[in-house]
Amino acid sequence: MFLRRTFAFFLLLVSSFPTFANLSISPNRVVFSERDRVATIMLLNSGDQAVSYRLQWKNLVFDNLGNLINVDKPQGPLVENMIRVSPRHVTLAPNERQIVKLAIRKPKDLPEAEFRSYLNLVAQPIEAPKEQKQSGLHINLMISYNVPVIVRNSSRIPEVSIDKFTLPDSENIELVMSRRGPLSSSGNMTVEHVDTNGSKTVVARLNNANIYAEQSTSQFRLPLIGHTKLPKHGKLVIRYEGNEQFKNHLFAERSFTL
């Protein structure tokens, strides 16, 4: 007689990693600008077993400390009421791909603002192969992955400032930044050390740094490249440059003397 044990693991992923548990998601973030009408997400099962996911909407917001919080009763227009998702259920054989289509239809009275919800991919149980059943050990991975879907109904560029710089320890740089305007900012941060002779070295970098529309301020921690200790002299030049629709736009730049 076999002793059957079933384990269920529930994981919520809200990071920028595009691959987890043999499911590749591209892109891992969808942005509808003012003129965009259709977007697609490609799902790829890179594993050796079939997977199945249900697609549903989830409302989450960030606080100023970067914590993601569930919103039970969101206010204002909802992204899920503007966007049609097809298909809503996906089953992928090993190495199979599926394109998920997102089509937007904005209401006429939509205010100038940014709206965001998360397309939540929830893994569904699939009947285990016969040989796995006979082994007496059945592991059922129940995985949830959140893809941010952003609707921008404005062309105004966010105003961003670098308010504070600290060194919490010998391996990290911490920044406090402010944002103003109806849209979130999205871009890449670089920290450059300039010595007393004018020589420049990039000492920290953070890509895809976002300050979301619900955040007036946000904190960022940038690990020093190679865990190199900062010199005690010279200055640090911090730049925050836009990507996506803000590509080539310099949101903010500030120097701090060491």
Coordinates of C-alpha atoms in Angstrom, one line a residue, residues 5-247:
R5 CA 1.0 12.8 0.6
T6 CA 0.1 16.0 -1.1
F7 CA 1.9 19.2 -0.5
A8 CA 0.5 22.6 -1.7
F9 CA 2.8 25.6 -1.9
F10 CA 1.3 29.0 -2.4
L11 CA 3.7 31.6 -3.6
L12 CA 2.9 35.3 -4.4
L13 CA 5.5 36.8 -6.8
V14 CA 5.5 40.6 -7.2
S15 CA 9.1 41.0 -8.3
S16 CA 10.5 41.8 -11.7
F17 CA 11.7 38.2 -12.4
P18 CA 10.3 37.1 -15.7
T19 CA 10.6 33.3 -15.1
F20 CA 9.5 31.2 -12.2
A21 CA 8.6 27.5 -11.8
N22 CA 9.3 26.9 -15.6
L23 CA 6.8 29.6 -16.7
S24 CA 8.3 32.5 -18.7
I25 CA 6.2 35.7 -18.9
S26 CA 7.1 38.4 -21.4
P27 CA 6.7 41.3 -20.8
N28 CA 6.3 41.2 -17.0
R29 CA 4.7 44.6 -17.0
V30 CA 2.1 46.1 -19.4
V31 CA 1.7 49.9 -20.0
F32 CA -1.1 51.4 -22.0
S33 CA -0.2 55.0 -23.0
E34 CA -2.9 57.4 -24.3
R35 CA -2.9 56.0 -27.9
D36 CA -2.4 52.3 -27.1
R37 CA -5.3 50.0 -27.7
V38 CA -3.9 46.4 -27.7
A39 CA -1.1 44.7 -25.8
T40 CA 0.0 41.1 -25.6
I41 CA 1.7 38.9 -23.0
M42 CA 3.5 35.7 -24.1
L43 CA 3.5 32.7 -21.8
L44 CA 6.0 29.9 -22.3
N45 CA 6.1 26.6 -20.4
S46 CA 9.8 25.8 -20.3
G47 CA 9.3 22.8 -18.1
D48 CA 8.8 19.1 -18.8
Q49 CA 5.2 18.9 -17.4
A50 CA 2.0 20.5 -18.4
V51 CA 0.8 23.6 -16.5
S52 CA -2.5 25.4 -16.2
Y53 CA -3.3 28.9 -15.1
R54 CA -6.4 31.0 -14.5
L55 CA -6.2 34.7 -15.2
Q56 CA -8.0 37.1 -12.9
W57 CA -7.7 40.7 -11.7
K58 CA -6.3 41.8 -8.4
N59 CA -6.1 45.3 -6.9
L60 CA -2.9 46.1 -5.0
V61 CA -1.2 49.4 -4.1
F62 CA 2.3 50.4 -2.8
D63 CA 2.8 52.4 0.4
N64 CA 5.7 54.9 0.7
L65 CA 7.9 52.1 2.1
G66 CA 7.4 50.0 -1.0
N67 CA 5.1 47.4 0.7
L68 CA 2.4 46.0 -1.6
I69 CA -1.1 46.1 0.0
N70 CA -4.4 44.5 -1.0
V71 CA -7.2 46.9 -1.7
D72 CA -10.6 45.4 -0.9
K73 CA -12.7 48.4 -2.1
P74 CA -10.7 50.4 -4.7
Q75 CA -11.8 53.9 -5.5
G76 CA -12.2 55.4 -8.9
P77 CA -12.3 53.6 -12.4
L78 CA -11.0 50.1 -12.4
V79 CA -8.6 48.7 -15.0
E80 CA -10.5 45.5 -15.1
N81 CA -13.6 47.4 -16.4
M82 CA -11.5 48.9 -19.3
I83 CA -9.6 45.9 -20.5
R84 CA -10.8 42.6 -22.0
V85 CA -8.4 39.7 -21.5
S86 CA -8.4 36.6 -23.8
P87 CA -8.1 33.8 -23.0
R88 CA -8.8 33.7 -19.3
H89 CA -7.6 30.2 -18.8
V90 CA -4.4 28.7 -20.2
T91 CA -3.1 25.2 -20.3
L92 CA 0.4 24.7 -21.7
A93 CA 2.1 21.5 -22.7
P94 CA 5.9 21.3 -22.2
N95 CA 7.6 24.0 -24.5
E96 CA 4.2 25.3 -25.6
R97 CA 3.5 29.0 -26.0
Q98 CA 0.3 31.0 -25.6
I99 CA -0.3 34.7 -26.4
V100 CA -2.7 36.5 -24.1
K101 CA -4.4 39.5 -25.7
L102 CA -5.4 42.6 -23.7
A103 CA -7.7 45.1 -25.5
I104 CA -8.6 48.4 -23.9
R105 CA -11.7 50.5 -24.2
K106 CA -11.5 53.7 -22.1
P107 CA -14.7 55.3 -20.9
K108 CA -15.3 58.8 -22.4
D109 CA -15.2 60.6 -19.1
L110 CA -12.0 59.0 -17.8
P111 CA -10.1 61.6 -15.8
E112 CA -6.5 62.6 -16.4
A113 CA -4.7 60.1 -14.2
E114 CA -3.0 56.7 -14.1
F115 CA -4.8 53.5 -13.2
R116 CA -3.2 50.2 -12.3
S117 CA -4.4 46.6 -11.5
Y118 CA -2.6 43.3 -11.5
L119 CA -3.3 40.4 -13.8
N120 CA -3.1 37.5 -11.4
L121 CA -2.0 34.2 -12.9
V122 CA -3.1 31.5 -10.5
A123 CA -1.8 28.0 -11.1
Q124 CA -4.5 25.3 -11.4
P125 CA -4.0 21.6 -10.3
I126 CA -3.4 19.2 -13.1
E127 CA -3.9 15.4 -12.8
A128 CA -0.5 13.9 -11.9
P129 CA 1.1 11.4 -14.3
K130 CA 0.5 7.8 -13.5
E131 CA 4.1 7.0 -12.5
Q132 CA 4.0 10.0 -10.1
K133 CA 0.8 8.7 -8.5
Q134 CA 2.4 5.3 -7.9
S135 CA 5.4 6.8 -6.3
G136 CA 3.3 7.8 -3.3
L137 CA 4.5 11.4 -3.3
H138 CA 2.4 14.0 -5.1
I139 CA 3.7 17.6 -5.0
N140 CA 1.1 20.1 -6.2
L141 CA 2.7 23.5 -6.8
M142 CA 0.1 26.3 -6.5
I143 CA 1.8 29.4 -7.8
S144 CA 0.5 32.9 -8.3
Y145 CA 2.2 35.5 -10.4
N146 CA 1.1 39.2 -10.6
V147 CA 1.6 41.2 -13.8
P148 CA 1.1 45.0 -13.4
V149 CA -1.2 46.5 -16.0
I150 CA -1.1 50.3 -16.1
V151 CA -3.4 52.6 -18.0
R152 CA -2.0 56.1 -18.5
N153 CA -4.6 58.7 -19.4
S154 CA -2.2 61.7 -19.5
S155 CA 0.9 62.8 -21.3
R156 CA 2.3 64.9 -18.5
I157 CA 5.8 64.0 -17.4
P158 CA 6.1 63.3 -13.6
E159 CA 8.3 65.7 -11.6
V160 CA 10.8 63.8 -9.5
S161 CA 13.3 65.0 -6.9
I162 CA 16.1 63.2 -5.0
D163 CA 15.5 64.4 -1.4
K164 CA 17.9 62.4 0.7
F165 CA 21.0 60.2 0.5
T166 CA 22.3 57.9 3.3
L167 CA 24.8 55.1 3.7
P168 CA 22.9 52.6 6.0
D169 CA 25.9 50.3 5.9
S170 CA 29.2 49.7 4.0
E171 CA 27.5 47.9 1.1
N172 CA 24.4 49.9 0.2
I173 CA 23.2 53.4 -0.7
E174 CA 19.7 54.5 0.4
L175 CA 17.7 57.2 -1.4
V176 CA 14.5 59.0 -0.6
M177 CA 12.7 60.4 -3.7
S178 CA 9.6 62.5 -4.2
R179 CA 7.2 62.4 -7.2
R180 CA 4.5 64.9 -8.3
G181 CA 2.0 64.7 -11.1
P182 CA -0.8 62.2 -12.3
L183 CA 1.6 59.5 -13.6
S184 CA 4.1 57.2 -12.0
S185 CA 7.7 57.4 -13.0
S186 CA 9.7 54.5 -14.5
G187 CA 13.4 54.6 -15.1
N188 CA 16.9 53.5 -14.3
M189 CA 19.1 54.9 -11.5
T190 CA 22.9 55.3 -11.5
V191 CA 25.2 56.4 -8.8
E192 CA 28.6 57.7 -10.0
H193 CA 31.6 58.5 -7.8
V194 CA 33.7 61.5 -8.9
D195 CA 37.1 61.8 -7.2
T196 CA 39.0 64.9 -6.5
N197 CA 40.8 64.6 -9.9
G198 CA 37.5 64.3 -11.8
S199 CA 37.7 60.6 -12.5
K200 CA 34.3 58.9 -12.7
T201 CA 33.3 55.4 -11.6
V202 CA 29.7 54.0 -11.5
V203 CA 29.4 52.5 -8.0
A204 CA 25.7 51.5 -8.0
R205 CA 22.9 50.9 -10.4
L206 CA 19.2 50.1 -10.2
N207 CA 17.1 49.4 -13.3
N208 CA 13.3 49.6 -13.7
A209 CA 12.9 51.7 -10.6
N210 CA 9.3 52.9 -10.2
I211 CA 7.6 55.6 -8.1
Y212 CA 3.9 54.7 -8.5
A213 CA 1.0 57.2 -8.8
E214 CA -0.2 56.5 -5.2
Q215 CA 3.3 57.2 -3.8
S216 CA 4.3 60.8 -3.0
T217 CA 7.7 59.6 -1.8
S218 CA 9.5 56.3 -2.1
Q219 CA 12.7 54.7 -0.7
F220 CA 15.3 52.8 -2.7
R221 CA 18.3 50.7 -1.6
L222 CA 21.0 50.3 -4.2
P223 CA 23.8 47.7 -3.5
L224 CA 27.3 48.9 -4.2
I225 CA 28.7 47.2 -7.3
G226 CA 31.1 44.5 -6.2
H227 CA 30.5 45.5 -2.6
T228 CA 33.2 48.1 -3.0
K229 CA 33.6 50.5 -0.1
L230 CA 33.1 54.2 -1.1
P231 CA 36.1 56.5 -0.8
K232 CA 35.9 59.1 1.9
H233 CA 36.5 62.0 -0.5
G234 CA 35.0 63.3 -3.7
K235 CA 31.3 63.3 -4.5
L236 CA 28.4 61.1 -5.6
V237 CA 26.3 62.1 -8.7
I238 CA 22.9 60.4 -8.7
R239 CA 20.8 60.2 -11.9
Y240 CA 17.3 58.9 -12.5
E241 CA 16.6 58.5 -16.2
G242 CA 13.3 57.5 -17.7
N243 CA 12.4 54.4 -19.7
E244 CA 9.3 53.2 -21.6
Q245 CA 7.4 56.3 -22.7
F246 CA 9.9 58.5 -20.7
K247 CA 13.0 57.1 -22.5

